[in-house]
Amino acid sequence: LNVADGTMAGAMGSTGWDHARALVGGDIGLFDFDVGFTMAEDLTHMGLAVFGDALPAPGEQRLLIQYGPCTKDNLAWALDPQSSCVRPGCQNPWGGAPIAWTFKDGSEDPPGFEQATFSHMPRCEGQGPCAGSGAYLHLGLQLIQQNQIDYHLGGQQPWADYETAPSTRYFNLLITRGRYDGYSTDAQVQSALEAMFSNGIVTYVIAVGDGSDGPQATAQLQSMAQWGSGGANDYYDADSLDALEQTLLEIYESTPFDPCCAFEDCSFNTDEGPWETDSESTNETDSTEGTTETDSTETDSTESDSTESTSESGSTESDSTVGNDEIAGTEADDAVDIPLDEGCNCSSSEGARERRSGIWLGLALIALFRRRRR
């Protein structure tokens, strides 16, 4: 929630965190593009994770949303500073330190989500700009790596809500300012990204927030993008994502979808915000000022979306979604997983578990990075 390279608190809508949130949960997000017969969002199961400091153990990294269909509203709520702003600890989420956040369970009404969803924010300690979270990116990456393994195995059990198979495909979106030096080592980050790539999971790196264009940040962003793609990809700038959208479009176009299947229609799953909170302080005069700064891996940093003093990370499952870095991953199933006799009802047959025909699974990792107090 800082601007000016972390030296001052930013106005609503102007910070890197706000920018990362808009990428995965905004009115026009990364998956709001047409793939020919439907929107990419309808074909993607999206999840969200964040990472930040290493203390107290095991660290600030946390899975906020598991892979699931039509989770844009969940993502927007989980990363909304107002969701975690409750008096007396928080008066104005954009007012600068100190702020004592109250993390909430989204199953409570409001918002009353059916899918487990938790709010989270980077630490905001000290005076002036928020501080307190670190950028232990490798902890966020390890979290989403293990989550994908567990989720994939769980999807093969008879009680799973959504099936997975050897053909199920995933990808990650790592949203971050870039720098992790002083927290994670190159070897730790490289090992996690290359391990996921060797398992067929590409990590797309998105730079967000001021400070992401410095020489050290750009070097680390490029290294992460290369490690996460087997040397094939460069990192993407959040202010110019046409190239990333084209890359994602090519991925979806290469997937054998059956357009006759009854895919999700996420346009009917939109919950109008803002949601009620215990905070009554928003600064309307500042809402349109400033520039956006994002802590990556949604994801928050993530996001890491990871994912930002804490980061957020996630992986996308062909229904997919990022504090400073955000990672999102996706998973997709080939049409061969669908029995031939299910025809146009193949994804919504009564009495059967939901099947994924070409659905992608994505998890966003967002960084919750804020400067640590000295």
Short mmCIF file of C-alpha atoms in Angstrom, two decimals:
data_model
loop_
_atom_site.label_atom_id
_atom_site.label_comp_id
_atom_site.label_asym_id
_atom_site.label_seq_id
_atom_site.Cartn_x
_atom_site.Cartn_y
_atom_site.Cartn_z
CA LEU A 1 0.00 0.00 0.00
CA ASN A 2 3.00 2.28 -0.50
CA VAL A 3 4.11 4.45 -3.41
CA ALA A 4 7.22 6.47 -4.30
CA ASP A 5 9.41 3.37 -3.99
CA GLY A 6 7.93 2.53 -0.61
CA THR A 7 8.60 5.90 1.02
CA MET A 8 4.99 6.98 1.57
CA ALA A 9 1.47 5.59 1.91
CA GLY A 10 -0.49 5.60 -1.33
CA ALA A 11 -4.05 6.71 -2.03
CA MET A 12 -6.81 4.23 -2.78
CA GLY A 13 -6.32 2.75 -6.24
CA SER A 14 -2.77 4.08 -6.63
CA THR A 15 -0.69 1.35 -5.01
CA GLY A 16 0.92 -1.79 -6.31
CA TRP A 17 -1.40 -3.87 -4.15
CA ASP A 18 -4.42 -2.21 -5.77
CA HIS A 19 -2.95 -2.86 -9.20
CA ALA A 20 -2.30 -6.53 -8.47
CA ARG A 21 -5.84 -6.92 -7.16
CA ALA A 22 -7.23 -5.38 -10.35
CA LEU A 23 -5.25 -7.83 -12.49
CA VAL A 24 -6.91 -10.89 -10.99
CA GLY A 25 -10.18 -9.53 -9.58
CA GLY A 26 -10.94 -6.34 -11.50
CA ASP A 27 -13.84 -5.65 -13.84
CA ILE A 28 -11.52 -6.36 -16.75
CA GLY A 29 -9.02 -8.92 -15.50
CA LEU A 30 -6.43 -11.15 -17.12
CA PHE A 31 -8.96 -13.81 -18.12
CA ASP A 32 -11.65 -11.53 -19.54
CA PHE A 33 -10.92 -12.30 -23.17
CA ASP A 34 -12.84 -14.24 -25.80
CA VAL A 35 -11.53 -17.65 -26.86
CA GLY A 36 -14.09 -18.05 -29.66
CA PHE A 37 -17.02 -19.82 -28.05
CA THR A 38 -16.85 -18.42 -24.52
CA MET A 39 -14.67 -16.29 -22.24
CA ALA A 40 -11.36 -17.56 -20.85
CA GLU A 41 -12.66 -17.03 -17.31
CA ASP A 42 -15.35 -19.66 -17.94
CA LEU A 43 -12.64 -22.22 -18.75
CA THR A 44 -10.34 -21.49 -15.83
CA HIS A 45 -10.32 -22.59 -12.20
CA MET A 46 -8.45 -19.91 -10.30
CA GLY A 47 -6.76 -19.96 -6.91
CA LEU A 48 -4.81 -17.44 -4.84
CA ALA A 49 -1.90 -17.45 -2.42
CA VAL A 50 0.31 -14.84 -0.76
CA PHE A 51 3.77 -14.81 0.78
CA GLY A 52 5.76 -12.39 2.92
CA ASP A 53 7.95 -12.75 5.98
CA ALA A 54 9.50 -15.94 7.35
CA LEU A 55 8.64 -15.17 10.99
CA PRO A 56 6.88 -16.24 13.01
CA ALA A 57 7.42 -19.72 11.64
CA PRO A 58 6.37 -21.22 9.32
CA GLY A 59 6.01 -17.81 7.67
CA GLU A 60 3.45 -15.41 6.22
CA GLN A 61 2.70 -17.47 3.13
CA ARG A 62 -0.89 -18.66 2.95
CA LEU A 63 -3.35 -20.20 0.52
CA LEU A 64 -6.32 -17.83 0.40
CA ILE A 65 -8.43 -19.53 -2.28
CA GLN A 66 -8.16 -23.06 -3.67
CA TYR A 67 -8.58 -23.76 -7.39
CA GLY A 68 -12.21 -23.13 -8.26
CA PRO A 69 -14.56 -21.89 -10.98
CA CYS A 70 -15.72 -18.27 -11.23
CA THR A 71 -13.62 -16.99 -8.32
CA LYS A 72 -13.10 -13.40 -9.50
CA ASP A 73 -15.36 -12.00 -6.78
CA ASN A 74 -13.54 -14.11 -4.20
CA LEU A 75 -10.18 -12.79 -5.40
CA ALA A 76 -11.35 -9.18 -5.34
CA TRP A 77 -12.72 -9.52 -1.81
CA ALA A 78 -9.70 -11.39 -0.41
CA LEU A 79 -7.29 -8.68 -1.60
CA ASP A 80 -9.51 -5.69 -0.85
CA PRO A 81 -7.88 -3.66 1.98
CA GLN A 82 -11.35 -2.76 3.22
CA SER A 83 -12.16 -6.44 3.79
CA SER A 84 -9.47 -6.66 6.49
CA CYS A 85 -9.98 -3.16 7.93
CA VAL A 86 -11.90 -3.31 11.22
CA ARG A 87 -11.98 -0.69 13.98
CA PRO A 88 -10.20 0.05 16.24
CA GLY A 89 -7.10 -1.51 14.64
CA CYS A 90 -7.81 0.01 11.24
CA GLN A 91 -9.37 3.39 10.55
CA ASN A 92 -8.33 3.92 6.93
CA PRO A 93 -6.63 1.09 5.00
CA TRP A 94 -4.80 3.63 2.82
CA GLY A 95 -3.87 5.92 5.69
CA GLY A 96 -0.41 4.50 6.40
CA ALA A 97 1.06 2.79 9.46
CA PRO A 98 0.28 1.64 11.99
CA ILE A 99 -2.58 -0.65 10.95
CA ALA A 100 -3.65 -3.83 12.76
CA TRP A 101 -5.47 -5.90 10.15
CA THR A 102 -8.32 -8.30 10.93
CA PHE A 103 -8.27 -11.21 8.50
CA LYS A 104 -11.73 -12.56 7.76
CA ASP A 105 -13.41 -15.76 6.63
CA GLY A 106 -15.39 -15.08 3.45
CA SER A 107 -17.90 -17.82 4.22
CA GLU A 108 -19.48 -15.45 6.73
CA ASP A 109 -22.24 -13.20 5.43
CA PRO A 110 -21.35 -10.79 3.97
CA PRO A 111 -19.95 -11.80 1.55
CA GLY A 112 -21.07 -15.41 2.20
CA PHE A 113 -18.96 -17.22 -0.42
CA GLU A 114 -19.61 -20.91 -0.94
CA GLN A 115 -15.93 -21.60 -1.61
CA ALA A 116 -13.48 -21.17 1.28
CA THR A 117 -11.99 -17.67 0.94
CA PHE A 118 -9.82 -15.70 3.35
CA SER A 119 -8.79 -12.05 3.34
CA HIS A 120 -5.17 -11.04 3.79
CA MET A 121 -2.96 -7.97 3.73
CA PRO A 122 0.76 -7.26 4.18
CA ARG A 123 1.86 -6.07 7.59
CA CYS A 124 1.63 -2.34 8.19
CA GLU A 125 3.82 -1.53 11.18
CA GLY A 126 5.87 1.49 12.23
CA GLN A 127 4.95 5.07 11.29
CA GLY A 128 4.28 6.50 7.84
CA PRO A 129 4.62 3.93 5.05
CA CYS A 130 3.65 0.33 5.80
CA ALA A 131 6.50 -1.96 6.85
CA GLY A 132 6.97 -5.34 8.47
CA SER A 133 6.62 -8.02 5.81
CA GLY A 134 9.51 -9.53 3.92
CA ALA A 135 9.85 -11.06 0.47
CA TYR A 136 10.58 -14.73 1.12
CA LEU A 137 9.53 -15.71 -2.37
CA HIS A 138 10.78 -19.28 -2.15
CA LEU A 139 8.37 -19.97 0.72
CA GLY A 140 5.44 -18.85 -1.42
CA LEU A 141 6.66 -20.94 -4.35
CA GLN A 142 7.07 -24.00 -2.16
CA LEU A 143 3.55 -23.49 -0.82
CA ILE A 144 1.88 -23.44 -4.23
CA GLN A 145 4.09 -26.27 -5.47
CA GLN A 146 2.98 -28.58 -2.66
CA ASN A 147 -0.62 -27.39 -2.92
CA GLN A 148 -0.74 -28.33 -6.61
CA ILE A 149 0.64 -31.79 -5.86
CA ASP A 150 -1.88 -32.37 -3.06
CA TYR A 151 -4.78 -30.97 -5.10
CA HIS A 152 -3.93 -33.07 -8.13
CA LEU A 153 -3.77 -36.27 -6.08
CA GLY A 154 -6.94 -35.36 -4.20
CA GLY A 155 -8.79 -34.85 -7.46
CA GLN A 156 -8.34 -38.53 -8.25
CA GLN A 157 -10.26 -39.59 -5.14
CA PRO A 158 -13.95 -40.56 -5.44
CA TRP A 159 -15.05 -37.77 -3.08
CA ALA A 160 -13.31 -34.94 -4.95
CA ASP A 161 -15.51 -32.06 -6.07
CA TYR A 162 -13.52 -31.77 -9.30
CA GLU A 163 -11.66 -34.58 -11.00
CA THR A 164 -8.03 -34.38 -12.04
CA ALA A 165 -6.18 -36.70 -14.40
CA PRO A 166 -2.71 -37.08 -15.95
CA SER A 167 -3.93 -34.75 -18.71
CA THR A 168 -4.91 -31.98 -16.29
CA ARG A 169 -2.81 -28.87 -16.93
CA TYR A 170 -1.78 -26.04 -14.65
CA PHE A 171 0.02 -22.70 -14.92
CA ASN A 172 1.17 -20.08 -12.43
CA LEU A 173 0.98 -16.30 -12.46
CA LEU A 174 3.59 -14.65 -10.26
CA ILE A 175 2.82 -10.98 -9.64
CA THR A 176 5.69 -9.13 -8.00
CA ARG A 177 7.86 -6.05 -7.84
CA GLY A 178 10.75 -8.34 -8.56
CA ARG A 179 13.35 -8.06 -5.83
CA TYR A 180 13.74 -10.84 -3.29
CA ASP A 181 17.44 -10.36 -2.42
CA GLY A 182 18.02 -10.29 1.31
CA TYR A 183 15.18 -12.75 1.83
CA SER A 184 15.41 -15.62 -0.67
CA THR A 185 18.50 -16.78 -2.55
CA ASP A 186 18.69 -17.26 -6.31
CA ALA A 187 19.19 -20.98 -5.74
CA GLN A 188 16.03 -21.27 -3.62
CA VAL A 189 13.86 -19.43 -6.15
CA GLN A 190 15.38 -21.18 -9.17
CA SER A 191 14.95 -24.62 -7.61
CA ALA A 192 11.23 -24.15 -6.95
CA LEU A 193 10.44 -22.63 -10.35
CA GLU A 194 12.41 -25.23 -12.29
CA ALA A 195 10.85 -28.07 -10.29
CA MET A 196 7.36 -26.90 -11.25
CA PHE A 197 8.37 -26.42 -14.87
CA SER A 198 9.77 -29.95 -15.00
CA ASN A 199 6.31 -31.08 -13.86
CA GLY A 200 4.71 -29.27 -16.81
CA ILE A 201 3.74 -26.06 -14.97
CA VAL A 202 4.86 -22.80 -16.59
CA THR A 203 5.14 -19.74 -14.34
CA TYR A 204 4.38 -16.41 -16.02
CA VAL A 205 5.99 -13.48 -14.20
CA ILE A 206 4.24 -10.09 -14.07
CA ALA A 207 6.07 -6.99 -12.83
CA VAL A 208 3.88 -4.55 -10.97
CA GLY A 209 4.45 -1.47 -8.85
CA ASP A 210 7.06 1.26 -8.73
CA GLY A 211 10.55 -0.02 -8.24
CA SER A 212 9.98 -2.93 -10.61
CA ASP A 213 11.87 -1.11 -13.37
CA GLY A 214 15.16 -0.77 -11.48
CA PRO A 215 18.21 -2.70 -12.75
CA GLN A 216 18.27 -5.22 -9.88
CA ALA A 217 14.52 -5.79 -10.06
CA THR A 218 14.46 -6.29 -13.82
CA ALA A 219 17.37 -8.72 -13.65
CA GLN A 220 15.60 -10.83 -11.03
CA LEU A 221 12.27 -10.62 -12.87
CA GLN A 222 13.90 -11.87 -16.05
CA SER A 223 15.66 -14.69 -14.22
CA MET A 224 12.39 -15.82 -12.62
CA ALA A 225 10.61 -15.76 -15.98
CA GLN A 226 13.37 -17.85 -17.55
CA TRP A 227 13.51 -20.37 -14.70
CA GLY A 228 9.74 -20.76 -14.76
CA SER A 229 9.53 -21.41 -18.50
CA GLY A 230 12.60 -23.44 -19.35
CA GLY A 231 14.26 -20.34 -20.79
CA ALA A 232 11.40 -19.64 -23.21
CA ASN A 233 9.71 -16.55 -21.73
CA ASP A 234 10.54 -13.01 -20.69
CA TYR A 235 8.71 -11.30 -17.84
CA TYR A 236 5.67 -9.12 -18.54
CA ASP A 237 5.03 -5.55 -17.43
CA ALA A 238 1.63 -5.06 -15.77
CA ASP A 239 1.13 -1.82 -17.72
CA SER A 240 1.47 -3.61 -21.06
CA LEU A 241 -0.07 -7.07 -20.95
CA ASP A 242 -1.09 -7.48 -24.59
CA ALA A 243 1.76 -9.94 -25.12
CA LEU A 244 0.71 -12.01 -22.10
CA GLU A 245 -2.92 -12.04 -23.19
CA GLN A 246 -1.83 -13.25 -26.64
CA THR A 247 0.27 -15.98 -25.02
CA LEU A 248 -2.68 -17.11 -22.88
CA LEU A 249 -4.99 -16.99 -25.90
CA GLU A 250 -2.63 -19.29 -27.81
CA ILE A 251 -2.64 -21.69 -24.85
CA TYR A 252 -6.43 -21.83 -24.79
CA GLU A 253 -6.66 -22.15 -28.57
CA SER A 254 -4.30 -25.14 -28.47
CA THR A 255 -6.46 -26.91 -25.86
CA PRO A 256 -9.00 -29.47 -27.23
CA PHE A 257 -12.21 -27.98 -25.81
CA ASP A 258 -15.57 -29.46 -26.75
CA PRO A 259 -17.73 -26.35 -27.37
CA CYS A 260 -20.82 -28.53 -26.91
CA CYS A 261 -20.04 -28.97 -23.22
CA ALA A 262 -21.91 -26.93 -20.61
CA PHE A 263 -19.03 -24.82 -19.32
CA GLU A 264 -19.39 -22.35 -16.47
CA ASP A 265 -20.86 -18.94 -17.29
CA CYS A 266 -19.12 -16.68 -14.80
CA SER A 267 -21.09 -13.63 -15.96
CA PHE A 268 -23.97 -14.95 -13.85
CA ASN A 269 -21.78 -15.34 -10.78
CA THR A 270 -20.90 -11.72 -10.13
CA ASP A 271 -21.52 -10.30 -6.69
CA GLU A 272 -21.78 -6.53 -6.71
CA GLY A 273 -19.48 -4.81 -4.25
CA PRO A 274 -18.48 -3.12 -2.19
CA TRP A 275 -19.17 -5.51 0.65
CA GLU A 276 -20.04 -4.27 4.11
CA THR A 277 -17.14 -3.86 6.50
CA ASP A 278 -16.62 -2.46 9.96
CA SER A 279 -14.44 0.28 8.54
CA GLU A 280 -16.15 3.58 7.75
CA SER A 281 -13.12 5.43 6.46
CA THR A 282 -12.36 5.68 2.79
CA ASN A 283 -10.65 8.70 1.31
CA GLU A 284 -12.74 9.66 -1.71
CA THR A 285 -10.57 12.59 -2.68
CA ASP A 286 -7.55 10.33 -3.12
CA SER A 287 -9.30 7.50 -4.91
CA THR A 288 -8.25 8.50 -8.41
CA GLU A 289 -4.79 9.88 -7.70
CA GLY A 290 -1.36 8.36 -7.91
CA THR A 291 0.12 5.45 -9.73
CA THR A 292 -0.37 1.80 -9.04
CA GLU A 293 2.25 -0.16 -7.16
CA THR A 294 1.97 -3.90 -6.84
CA ASP A 295 3.63 -6.32 -4.54
CA SER A 296 3.94 -9.42 -6.53
CA THR A 297 3.29 -13.01 -6.14
CA GLU A 298 -0.67 -12.97 -5.59
CA THR A 299 -0.63 -13.42 -5.94
CA ASP A 300 0.58 -10.56 -3.34
CA SER A 301 3.79 -10.90 -4.82
CA THR A 302 1.93 -13.35 -6.14
CA GLU A 303 0.10 -10.72 -6.53
CA SER A 304 1.00 -13.47 -5.00
CA ASP A 305 -0.68 -13.22 -6.85
CA SER A 306 1.57 -13.43 -5.75
CA THR A 307 3.26 -12.18 -4.38
CA GLU A 308 4.65 -7.10 -1.66
CA SER A 309 5.79 -7.15 1.80
CA THR A 310 3.98 -10.35 1.79
CA SER A 311 3.55 -12.18 -1.38
CA GLU A 312 0.74 -14.01 -2.84
CA SER A 313 1.04 -16.92 -5.09
CA GLY A 314 -1.24 -19.16 -6.89
CA SER A 315 -1.46 -21.61 -9.63
CA THR A 316 -4.12 -21.76 -12.25
CA GLU A 317 -6.14 -24.76 -13.15
CA SER A 318 -7.82 -24.28 -16.42
CA ASP A 319 -10.31 -22.44 -14.33
CA SER A 320 -7.55 -20.08 -13.05
CA THR A 321 -6.13 -16.71 -11.26
CA VAL A 322 -1.18 -13.10 -7.27
CA GLY A 323 2.72 -8.85 -0.40
CA ASN A 324 4.65 -8.09 -3.70
CA ASP A 325 4.43 -11.10 -5.94
CA GLU A 326 1.59 -13.04 -7.26
CA ILE A 327 1.61 -16.39 -8.91
CA ALA A 328 -1.25 -17.99 -10.64
CA GLY A 329 -1.38 -21.43 -12.07
CA THR A 330 -3.74 -23.21 -14.36
CA GLU A 331 -4.71 -26.78 -14.89
CA ALA A 332 -6.54 -28.18 -17.88
CA ASP A 333 -8.02 -31.54 -18.77
CA ASP A 334 -8.16 -32.92 -22.28
CA ALA A 335 -11.48 -33.94 -23.80
CA VAL A 336 -10.53 -37.60 -23.49
CA ASP A 337 -11.59 -37.46 -19.84
CA ILE A 338 -15.23 -37.02 -20.87
CA PRO A 339 -17.39 -40.10 -21.50
CA LEU A 340 -18.76 -40.05 -25.05
CA ASP A 341 -22.33 -40.62 -23.93
CA GLU A 342 -22.47 -37.39 -21.94
CA GLY A 343 -22.54 -35.22 -25.05
CA CYS A 344 -23.53 -31.62 -24.51
CA ASN A 345 -24.07 -32.20 -20.81
CA CYS A 346 -20.57 -33.55 -20.29
CA SER A 347 -19.61 -30.98 -17.68
CA SER A 348 -22.86 -30.88 -15.78
CA SER A 349 -24.27 -34.40 -15.71
CA GLU A 350 -26.61 -34.94 -12.78
CA GLY A 351 -25.35 -37.23 -10.05
CA ALA A 352 -21.76 -37.24 -11.27
CA ARG A 353 -18.70 -35.32 -10.19
CA GLU A 354 -17.96 -32.30 -12.31
CA ARG A 355 -15.60 -33.14 -15.14
CA ARG A 356 -13.16 -30.75 -16.75
CA SER A 357 -13.01 -30.85 -20.51
CA GLY A 358 -10.07 -28.62 -21.33
CA ILE A 359 -10.44 -26.63 -18.13
CA TRP A 360 -7.29 -24.86 -16.95
CA LEU A 361 -6.32 -24.60 -13.29
CA GLY A 362 -4.59 -21.42 -12.21
CA LEU A 363 -3.20 -20.12 -8.96
CA ALA A 364 -2.05 -16.57 -8.39
CA LEU A 365 0.83 -15.87 -6.03
CA ILE A 366 1.04 -12.32 -4.69
CA ALA A 367 3.81 -10.85 -2.62
CA LEU A 368 2.96 -9.03 0.57
CA PHE A 369 6.29 -7.28 0.53
CA ARG A 370 6.79 -4.25 2.70
CA ARG A 371 10.13 -3.06 3.95
CA ARG A 372 11.08 -4.75 7.15
CA ARG A 373 11.46 -2.44 10.11
CA ARG A 374 15.07 -1.70 10.90
#
